[in-house]
Short mmCIF file of C-alpha atoms and ligand atoms in Angstrom, two decimals:
data_model
loop_
_atom_site.label_atom_id
_atom_site.label_comp_id
_atom_site.label_asym_id
_atom_site.label_seq_id
_atom_site.Cartn_x
_atom_site.Cartn_y
_atom_site.Cartn_z
CA UNK A 202 -0.01 0.02 -0.04
CA UNK A 203 2.73 2.42 0.90
CA UNK A 204 4.88 2.72 -2.24
CA UNK A 205 2.06 3.78 -4.58
CA UNK A 206 0.94 6.50 -2.12
CA UNK A 207 4.60 7.65 -1.63
CA UNK A 208 5.02 7.80 -5.40
CA UNK A 209 1.98 9.90 -5.66
CA UNK A 210 3.12 12.25 -2.93
CA UNK A 211 6.53 12.63 -4.62
CA UNK A 212 4.68 13.40 -7.92
CA UNK A 213 2.83 16.23 -6.24
CA UNK A 214 5.97 17.72 -4.64
CA UNK A 215 7.66 17.38 -8.03
CA UNK A 216 4.90 19.17 -9.71
CA UNK A 217 5.08 22.04 -7.19
CA UNK A 218 8.97 22.21 -7.39
CA UNK A 219 10.43 25.36 -8.89
CA UNK A 220 13.95 24.26 -8.87
CA UNK A 221 15.35 25.82 -5.58
CA UNK A 222 11.97 26.12 -3.71
CA UNK A 223 8.58 24.50 -3.84
CA UNK A 224 5.23 26.40 -3.92
CA UNK A 225 2.35 25.13 -1.56
CA UNK A 226 0.17 24.55 -4.63
CA UNK A 227 -0.13 26.25 -8.04
CA UNK A 228 -2.95 28.71 -8.36
CA UNK A 229 -3.85 29.46 -4.73
CA UNK A 230 -0.29 29.79 -3.49
CA UNK A 231 2.15 30.49 -6.29
CA UNK A 232 5.11 31.68 -4.10
CA UNK A 233 7.33 30.25 -1.36
CA UNK A 234 5.89 30.15 2.00
CA UNK A 235 7.93 29.82 5.01
CA UNK A 236 6.76 26.82 7.23
CA UNK A 237 5.40 25.03 4.08
CA UNK A 238 9.00 24.93 2.75
CA UNK A 239 10.68 23.89 5.80
CA UNK A 240 8.16 21.04 6.44
CA UNK A 241 8.27 20.02 2.86
CA UNK A 242 12.04 19.69 3.01
CA UNK A 243 11.55 16.59 5.38
CA UNK A 244 9.50 14.89 2.51
CA UNK A 245 11.92 15.82 -0.09
CA UNK A 246 14.92 14.38 1.95
CA UNK A 247 13.53 10.84 1.52
CA UNK A 248 14.56 10.86 -2.04
CA UNK A 249 17.06 13.75 -2.42
CA UNK A 250 18.90 15.05 0.56
CA UNK A 251 20.76 17.80 -1.40
CA UNK A 252 17.51 19.24 -2.72
CA UNK A 253 15.99 19.15 0.83
CA UNK A 254 18.79 21.39 2.20
CA UNK A 255 18.37 23.71 -0.77
CA UNK A 256 14.76 24.21 0.20
CA UNK A 257 15.81 25.54 3.51
CA UNK A 258 18.58 27.60 2.09
CA UNK A 259 16.36 29.36 -0.34
CA UNK A 260 14.10 30.36 2.36
CA UNK A 261 16.77 31.62 4.63
CA UNK A 262 18.46 33.60 1.87
CA UNK A 263 15.54 35.99 2.16
CA UNK A 264 15.93 36.78 5.70
CA UNK A 265 15.94 40.50 6.64
CA UNK A 266 18.86 42.31 8.02
CA UNK A 267 17.15 42.37 11.54
CA UNK A 268 16.88 38.66 11.56
CA UNK A 269 13.17 38.22 10.55
CA UNK A 270 12.34 35.44 7.95
CA UNK A 271 9.32 36.57 5.96
CA UNK A 272 6.33 34.38 5.56
CA UNK A 273 6.16 34.68 1.69
CA UNK A 274 9.00 35.13 -0.78
CA UNK A 275 7.56 36.49 -4.07
CA UNK A 276 10.16 34.89 -6.28
CA UNK A 277 8.29 35.65 -9.43
CA UNK A 278 5.42 37.64 -10.58
CA UNK A 279 2.05 36.09 -10.35
CA UNK A 280 -1.27 38.11 -10.09
CA UNK A 281 -3.25 35.09 -8.96
CA UNK A 282 -2.53 35.95 -5.26
CA UNK A 283 -3.58 38.84 -3.05
CA UNK A 284 -1.95 40.57 -1.26
CA UNK A 285 0.96 40.69 -3.60
CA UNK A 286 4.35 42.75 -3.38
CA UNK A 287 2.61 45.96 -4.35
CA UNK A 288 0.45 45.88 -1.05
CA UNK A 289 3.38 44.76 1.16
CA UNK A 290 5.93 47.21 -0.28
CA UNK A 291 8.66 45.98 1.89
CA UNK A 292 11.37 47.23 -0.40
CA UNK A 293 13.25 43.96 -0.58
CA UNK A 294 15.42 43.14 -3.73
CA UNK A 295 13.33 40.01 -4.17
CA UNK A 296 9.93 41.11 -2.85
CA UNK A 297 8.71 39.46 0.42
CA UNK A 298 5.87 39.83 2.79
CA UNK A 299 6.70 41.88 6.03
CA UNK A 300 5.56 39.39 8.64
CA UNK A 301 6.77 35.91 9.78
CA UNK A 302 5.48 32.42 10.27
CA UNK A 303 6.05 29.43 12.61
CA UNK A 304 9.77 28.90 12.83
CA UNK A 305 9.98 25.24 12.14
CA UNK A 306 13.43 25.57 10.30
CA UNK A 307 15.52 24.75 13.34
CA UNK A 308 13.55 21.52 13.92
CA UNK A 309 13.74 20.78 10.17
CA UNK A 310 17.32 21.25 10.13
CA UNK A 311 17.86 18.93 13.04
CA UNK A 312 15.70 16.22 11.60
CA UNK A 313 17.39 16.43 8.13
CA UNK A 314 20.66 16.13 9.92
CA UNK A 315 19.73 13.24 12.20
CA UNK A 316 18.57 11.23 9.19
CA UNK A 317 21.10 12.22 6.77
CA UNK A 318 23.05 9.44 5.01
CA UNK A 319 25.63 11.95 4.01
CA UNK A 320 26.59 13.40 7.33
CA UNK A 321 29.47 15.40 5.80
CA UNK A 322 27.06 17.16 3.37
CA UNK A 323 24.68 17.61 6.23
CA UNK A 324 27.34 19.28 8.52
CA UNK A 325 28.31 21.60 5.68
CA UNK A 326 24.95 22.77 4.96
CA UNK A 327 24.00 23.24 8.60
CA UNK A 328 27.12 25.24 9.26
CA UNK A 329 25.86 28.01 7.02
CA UNK A 330 22.25 27.68 7.99
CA UNK A 331 23.15 27.87 11.84
CA UNK A 332 23.81 31.72 12.19
CA UNK A 333 20.75 32.53 10.29
CA UNK A 334 18.37 30.41 12.23
CA UNK A 335 20.06 31.58 15.34
CA UNK A 336 19.56 35.19 14.24
CA UNK A 337 15.85 34.57 13.56
CA UNK A 338 15.28 33.11 17.03
CA UNK A 339 17.09 36.04 18.65
CA UNK A 340 14.92 38.47 16.47
CA UNK A 341 11.91 36.75 17.99
CA UNK A 342 12.75 37.30 21.47
CA UNK A 343 14.03 40.83 20.89
CA UNK A 344 11.20 42.20 18.68
CA UNK A 345 8.29 40.09 19.71
CA UNK A 346 8.91 39.76 23.47
CA UNK A 347 10.02 43.27 24.39
CA UNK A 348 9.23 42.74 27.91
CA UNK A 349 11.04 39.64 28.07
CA UNK A 350 8.47 37.31 29.24
CA UNK A 351 9.87 34.24 27.66
CA UNK A 352 7.00 34.09 25.23
CA UNK A 353 6.54 35.78 21.83
CA UNK A 354 3.55 37.50 20.39
CA UNK A 355 2.06 37.39 16.97
CA UNK A 356 1.11 40.79 15.50
CA UNK A 357 -0.86 39.50 12.61
CA UNK A 358 -3.04 36.38 12.46
CA UNK A 359 -1.21 35.18 9.35
CA UNK A 360 1.81 34.75 11.34
CA UNK A 361 0.41 31.82 13.26
CA UNK A 362 -0.06 29.75 10.16
CA UNK A 363 -3.69 29.43 11.55
CA UNK A 364 -4.97 32.40 9.63
CA UNK A 365 -8.74 32.55 10.68
CA UNK A 366 -8.66 30.50 13.91
CA UNK A 367 -11.42 31.29 16.57
CA UNK A 368 -8.48 32.14 18.84
CA UNK A 369 -8.12 35.49 17.07
CA UNK A 370 -11.74 36.58 17.10
CA UNK A 371 -11.91 38.65 20.14
CA UNK A 372 -8.49 40.33 19.67
CA UNK A 373 -9.48 40.91 15.98
CA UNK A 374 -12.51 42.97 17.08
CA UNK A 375 -9.97 45.64 18.29
CA UNK A 376 -8.68 45.94 14.62
CA UNK A 377 -10.54 48.61 12.82
CA UNK A 378 -11.12 48.59 9.06
CA UNK A 379 -11.31 52.36 8.36
CA UNK A 380 -8.88 53.42 5.62
CA UNK A 381 -8.35 50.04 4.03
CA UNK A 382 -7.74 50.45 0.43
CA UNK A 383 -10.17 48.56 -1.82
CA UNK A 384 -8.94 45.38 -2.89
CA UNK A 385 -10.00 42.28 -4.87
CA UNK A 386 -9.47 38.86 -3.24
CA UNK A 387 -7.94 36.25 -5.49
CA UNK A 388 -8.28 33.15 -3.25
CA UNK A 389 -11.96 32.75 -4.16
CA UNK A 390 -10.97 32.17 -7.76
CA UNK A 391 -9.00 28.98 -6.66
CA UNK A 392 -11.06 27.58 -3.66
CA UNK A 393 -14.74 27.49 -2.41
CA UNK A 394 -15.77 30.64 -0.49
CA UNK A 395 -17.25 28.52 2.33
CA UNK A 396 -13.88 27.04 2.95
CA UNK A 397 -12.08 30.37 3.18
CA UNK A 398 -11.95 33.43 5.62
CA UNK A 399 -14.70 36.01 5.45
CA UNK A 400 -14.52 39.33 3.73
CA UNK A 401 -14.66 41.18 7.27
CA UNK A 402 -11.47 39.15 8.30
CA UNK A 403 -9.91 40.07 5.13
CA UNK A 404 -10.40 43.63 5.67
CA UNK A 405 -8.68 43.42 9.05
CA UNK A 406 -5.80 41.51 7.68
CA UNK A 407 -5.19 44.24 5.25
CA UNK A 408 -5.66 47.01 7.81
CA UNK A 409 -2.69 45.50 9.74
CA UNK A 410 -0.54 45.22 6.71
CA UNK A 411 -1.27 48.87 5.89
CA UNK A 412 -0.49 49.91 9.49
CA UNK A 413 2.92 47.96 9.51
CA UNK A 414 3.70 49.46 6.16
CA UNK A 415 3.04 52.91 7.37
CA UNK A 416 5.53 52.34 10.13
CA UNK A 417 8.29 51.33 7.49
CA UNK A 418 8.26 47.68 8.50
CA UNK A 419 10.40 48.73 11.46
CA UNK A 420 10.26 45.70 13.88
CA UNK A 421 11.42 47.82 16.77
CA UNK A 422 7.97 49.56 16.52
CA UNK A 423 5.57 47.03 15.22
CA UNK A 424 4.93 44.92 18.26
CA UNK A 425 3.93 47.79 20.49
CA UNK A 426 2.09 49.59 17.71
CA UNK A 427 -0.14 46.57 16.90
CA UNK A 428 -3.73 46.53 18.17
CA UNK A 429 -3.27 42.66 17.68
CA UNK A 430 -0.86 41.05 20.00
CA UNK A 431 -1.60 37.43 20.84
CA UNK A 432 0.58 34.83 22.49
CA UNK A 433 -0.08 31.53 20.76
CA UNK A 434 1.07 28.36 22.75
CA UNK A 435 1.41 26.26 19.57
CA UNK A 436 3.63 28.98 17.81
CA UNK A 437 5.75 29.26 21.09
CA UNK A 438 6.16 25.51 21.24
CA UNK A 439 7.41 25.41 17.71
CA UNK A 440 9.92 28.26 18.47
CA UNK A 441 10.98 26.50 21.57
CA UNK A 442 11.42 23.21 19.77
CA UNK A 443 13.40 24.81 17.18
CA UNK A 444 15.61 26.59 19.71
CA UNK A 445 16.23 23.38 21.48
CA UNK A 446 16.96 21.58 18.26
CA UNK A 447 19.25 24.22 17.02
CA UNK A 448 21.10 24.21 20.36
CA UNK A 449 21.88 20.51 20.05
CA UNK A 450 23.08 21.03 16.29
CA UNK A 451 25.30 23.99 17.45
CA UNK A 452 26.78 21.77 20.16
CA UNK A 453 27.58 19.11 17.69
CA UNK A 454 29.36 21.81 15.55
CA UNK A 455 31.27 23.24 18.47
CA UNK A 456 29.35 26.43 18.31
CA UNK A 457 28.86 26.79 22.09
CA UNK A 458 27.80 30.37 22.15
CA UNK A 459 24.85 29.65 19.75
CA UNK A 460 24.03 26.50 21.73
CA UNK A 461 23.89 28.25 25.05
CA UNK A 462 21.80 31.16 23.72
CA UNK A 463 19.26 28.70 22.13
CA UNK A 464 19.14 26.57 25.25
CA UNK A 465 18.42 29.46 27.37
CA UNK A 466 15.69 30.66 25.06
CA UNK A 467 14.06 27.24 25.25
CA UNK A 468 14.27 26.84 28.94
CA UNK A 469 12.79 30.30 29.67
CA UNK A 470 10.12 29.59 27.12
CA UNK A 471 9.18 26.26 28.62
CA UNK A 472 8.97 27.82 32.17
CA UNK A 473 6.73 30.64 30.68
CA UNK A 474 4.48 28.23 28.92
CA UNK A 475 3.03 27.36 32.27
CA UNK A 476 1.31 30.77 32.46
CA UNK A 477 -0.79 29.55 29.36
CA UNK A 478 -1.93 26.38 31.03
CA UNK A 479 -5.67 25.97 31.69
CA UNK A 480 -6.46 23.22 34.09
CA UNK A 481 -10.24 23.11 33.34
CA UNK A 482 -9.56 22.66 29.63
CA UNK A 483 -6.60 20.34 30.17
CA UNK A 484 -4.44 22.18 27.64
CA UNK A 485 -2.78 25.42 26.99
CA UNK A 486 -4.74 28.55 25.74
CA UNK A 487 -3.94 31.72 23.94
CA UNK A 488 -3.15 34.90 25.74
CA UNK A 489 -4.46 38.25 24.38
CA UNK A 490 -1.46 40.37 25.51
CA UNK A 491 -3.02 43.69 24.79
CA UNK A 492 -5.79 42.77 27.16
CA UNK A 493 -3.90 40.69 29.54
CA UNK A 494 -6.36 37.89 29.40
CA UNK A 495 -6.45 34.30 28.41
CA UNK A 496 -8.39 33.55 25.31
CA UNK A 497 -11.22 31.30 26.41
CA UNK A 498 -10.99 28.88 23.40
CA UNK A 499 -9.60 25.40 23.60
CA UNK A 500 -8.22 25.15 20.01
CA UNK A 501 -5.60 22.96 18.56
CA UNK A 502 -2.94 25.69 19.48
CA UNK A 503 -2.88 24.15 22.92
CA UNK A 504 -2.30 20.66 21.58
CA UNK A 505 0.34 21.56 19.14
CA UNK A 506 2.24 22.66 22.30
CA UNK A 507 3.39 19.05 22.79
CA UNK A 508 5.76 19.68 20.01
CA UNK A 509 8.07 21.34 22.58
CA UNK A 510 9.70 19.42 25.49
CA UNK A 511 6.87 20.35 27.95
CA UNK A 512 6.80 18.67 31.33
CA UNK A 513 5.67 15.01 31.08
CA UNK A 514 2.64 15.71 33.16
CA UNK A 515 1.26 18.26 30.82
CA UNK A 516 1.96 15.98 27.72
CA UNK A 517 -0.07 13.28 29.51
CA UNK A 518 -2.93 15.65 30.21
CA UNK A 519 -2.90 16.76 26.56
CA UNK A 520 -2.87 13.15 25.41
CA UNK A 521 -6.02 12.63 27.56
CA UNK A 522 -7.71 15.68 25.90
CA UNK A 523 -6.79 14.60 22.33
CA UNK A 524 -8.33 11.09 23.06
CA UNK A 525 -11.32 12.69 24.50
CA UNK A 526 -11.78 14.89 21.27
CA UNK A 527 -11.13 11.61 19.33
CA UNK A 528 -14.20 9.97 20.92
CA UNK A 529 -16.37 12.69 19.36
CA UNK A 530 -14.56 13.18 16.16
CA UNK A 531 -14.12 10.78 13.15
CA UNK A 532 -10.63 12.26 12.07
CA UNK A 533 -8.10 13.73 14.45
CA UNK A 534 -7.01 16.42 15.05
CA UNK A 535 -9.61 19.15 14.25
CA UNK A 536 -8.38 22.67 14.55
CA UNK A 537 -11.37 23.63 16.58
CA UNK A 538 -13.10 20.95 18.71
CA UNK A 539 -16.11 19.54 17.03
CA UNK A 540 -18.32 20.28 19.98
CA UNK A 541 -17.52 23.98 20.14
CA UNK A 542 -20.30 26.38 19.11
CA UNK A 543 -17.77 28.00 16.77
CA UNK A 544 -16.72 24.84 15.05
CA UNK A 545 -17.04 24.98 11.19
CA UNK A 546 -15.90 21.71 9.60
CA UNK A 547 -15.06 23.28 6.14
CA UNK A 548 -13.71 26.65 7.02
CA UNK A 549 -9.90 26.58 7.01
CA UNK A 550 -8.73 26.81 10.81
CA UNK A 551 -12.07 26.76 12.37
CA UNK A 552 -12.55 23.11 12.43
CA UNK A 553 -10.75 21.21 9.58
CA UNK A 554 -7.84 18.79 10.33
CA UNK A 555 -4.57 19.60 8.80
CA UNK A 556 -1.73 17.03 8.16
CA UNK A 557 1.13 19.24 9.13
CA UNK A 558 -0.50 19.79 12.55
CA UNK A 559 -1.16 16.07 12.86
CA UNK A 560 2.55 15.38 12.25
CA UNK A 561 3.70 17.85 14.81
CA UNK A 562 1.33 16.64 17.45
CA UNK A 563 2.19 13.05 16.77
CA UNK A 564 5.82 13.77 16.97
CA UNK A 565 5.58 15.42 20.39
CA UNK A 566 3.40 12.64 21.69
CA UNK A 567 5.81 9.98 20.46
CA UNK A 568 8.63 11.73 22.42
CA UNK A 569 6.30 11.90 25.47
CA UNK A 570 5.69 8.01 25.16
CA UNK A 571 1.98 8.53 24.28
CA UNK A 572 1.91 5.72 21.73
CA UNK A 573 -1.98 5.21 21.71
CA UNK A 574 -2.49 8.81 20.59
CA UNK A 575 0.22 8.64 17.91
CA UNK A 576 -1.23 5.43 16.53
CA UNK A 577 -4.67 7.11 16.31
CA UNK A 578 -3.35 10.19 14.62
CA UNK A 579 -1.24 8.28 12.10
CA UNK A 580 -4.20 6.05 11.23
CA UNK A 581 -6.61 8.93 10.82
CA UNK A 582 -4.16 10.89 8.76
CA UNK A 583 -3.58 8.07 6.21
CA UNK A 584 -7.20 7.35 6.05
CA UNK A 585 -7.90 11.03 5.07
CA UNK A 586 -5.28 10.54 2.29
CA UNK A 587 -6.69 7.38 1.03
CA UNK A 588 -10.39 8.69 1.05
CA UNK A 589 -9.75 12.22 -0.25
CA UNK A 590 -6.40 12.66 -1.69
CA UNK A 591 -3.72 15.28 -0.94
CA UNK A 592 -5.91 18.27 0.01
CA UNK A 593 -4.83 21.33 1.87
CA UNK A 594 -7.13 20.36 4.79
CA UNK A 595 -10.05 18.02 5.57
CA UNK A 596 -13.55 18.07 7.35
CA UNK A 597 -12.73 16.20 10.62
CA UNK A 598 -16.01 14.20 10.50
CA UNK A 599 -16.79 13.48 6.79
CA UNK A 600 -13.16 13.66 5.68
CA UNK A 601 -14.13 15.84 2.73
CA UNK A 602 -11.19 17.31 0.88
CA UNK A 603 -11.13 21.22 1.38
CA UNK A 604 -9.43 24.22 0.21
CA UNK A 605 -6.57 23.71 -2.54
CA UNK A 606 -5.88 20.33 -3.97
CA UNK A 607 -2.63 18.58 -4.62
CA UNK A 608 -0.92 20.28 -1.66
CA UNK A 609 2.78 20.15 -1.21
CA UNK A 610 3.25 19.82 2.51
CA UNK A 611 0.43 17.42 2.72
CA UNK A 612 2.31 15.25 0.39
CA UNK A 613 5.44 15.70 2.43
CA UNK A 614 3.65 14.64 5.58
CA UNK A 615 2.17 11.47 3.99
CA UNK A 616 5.78 10.48 3.02
CA UNK A 617 6.81 11.20 6.62
CA UNK A 618 3.92 9.19 8.03
CA UNK A 619 4.30 6.20 5.66
CA UNK A 620 7.99 6.10 6.18
CA UNK A 621 7.56 6.07 9.90
CA UNK A 622 4.91 3.16 9.65
CA UNK A 623 7.38 1.21 7.59
CA UNK A 624 10.26 1.65 10.14
CA UNK A 625 7.83 0.40 12.82
CA UNK A 626 6.63 -2.61 10.92
C1 GLC B 887 -2.54 29.47 4.49
C2 GLC B 887 -2.23 28.73 5.76
C3 GLC B 887 -0.82 28.80 6.14
C4 GLC B 887 -0.03 28.42 4.95
C5 GLC B 887 -0.36 29.04 3.59
C6 GLC B 887 0.31 28.45 2.46
O1 GLC B 887 -2.34 30.88 4.53
O2 GLC B 887 -3.04 29.25 6.77
O3 GLC B 887 -0.54 28.11 7.25
O4 GLC B 887 1.38 28.57 5.31
O5 GLC B 887 -1.72 29.02 3.35
O6 GLC B 887 0.06 26.98 2.38
#
């Protein structure tokens, strides 16, 4: 069963391969996206290690001088996507967006290294990536945690990678829409409107882009100026994991200063994660930093947290929570619990299951020794593929394919899951 699916997955990645980077899918997302690329590199590595390193290098080549790594690199013109470079106006030689995305790169580099058959090649490639990833992590804690709490805030929902999550609804109410320049969305030409964010949300997304643009994309100002500042436990867990993985790699290469800095970030982050814990929900919740209040919504953000080396007790509690959700949901892991009044099974991050999220949760659960949860997540993920193909995301009860089809990182995750099943067989 595995090989034909792996071949199909490789076919999708190849179709979306532009030589030195991949696009998430032609049409809907025709450029390079940050965390898509880094996670896709894991799938590519199974058949071409060199090409996998190139994927990370191309992404990091567009890092800003201040350390930020943008969420989109507009390598070539394509008017099928909005907002394009004419809206961001970041002034980069190769145009980029002006915000970031979940920093999975440190984690991906470590995983590529651990699995590399060619360790000499891997060490060489890491040596040049290391200072860049380190600078990105440092940028996060400088610019997105100016009061040094140990946790970084997002200043735009797109940074989370979970664009229209219910988690942002309350904080988003503070974002006005006056002065938003007229625009034409392009996503609706490629995907069903009922699977996508609403018009009102788009106006607020663009308001924030215009605000940051008016401040010259100066990251020493953006955090405090943004009406939207949310601390996302999933995002922070990804950053902590990447810091911890980068620290191990740095140690290996004898880069002790980088190792110590990233270890300190990770340790402080793990300790601070405790402030996001919600005992009644048995998981972590977001914090609305501007309001100083927890966001009372038990979304998948608090489950992704297990991707970081959180305390064993917390991982155990989250495992219980996931199994509980699993009793009410056909396919794990829904981005919003299916019994929530805000659940919408087709609408992007307000209910659907995403394979990259499943992968990160399964990975963390594995490290925590929660094998029952891992087995269920892997089984559900593979069934989704068999039933509905390599979609962007899936209805967690019907398994319906939603959003864009033939999606690169979904294909990469399938290769990961199948290779893992093979290793365990
Ligand atoms: C959407 C997703 C985001 C992803 C991008 C490209 O914006 O929410 O996580 O990176 O599409 O696939």
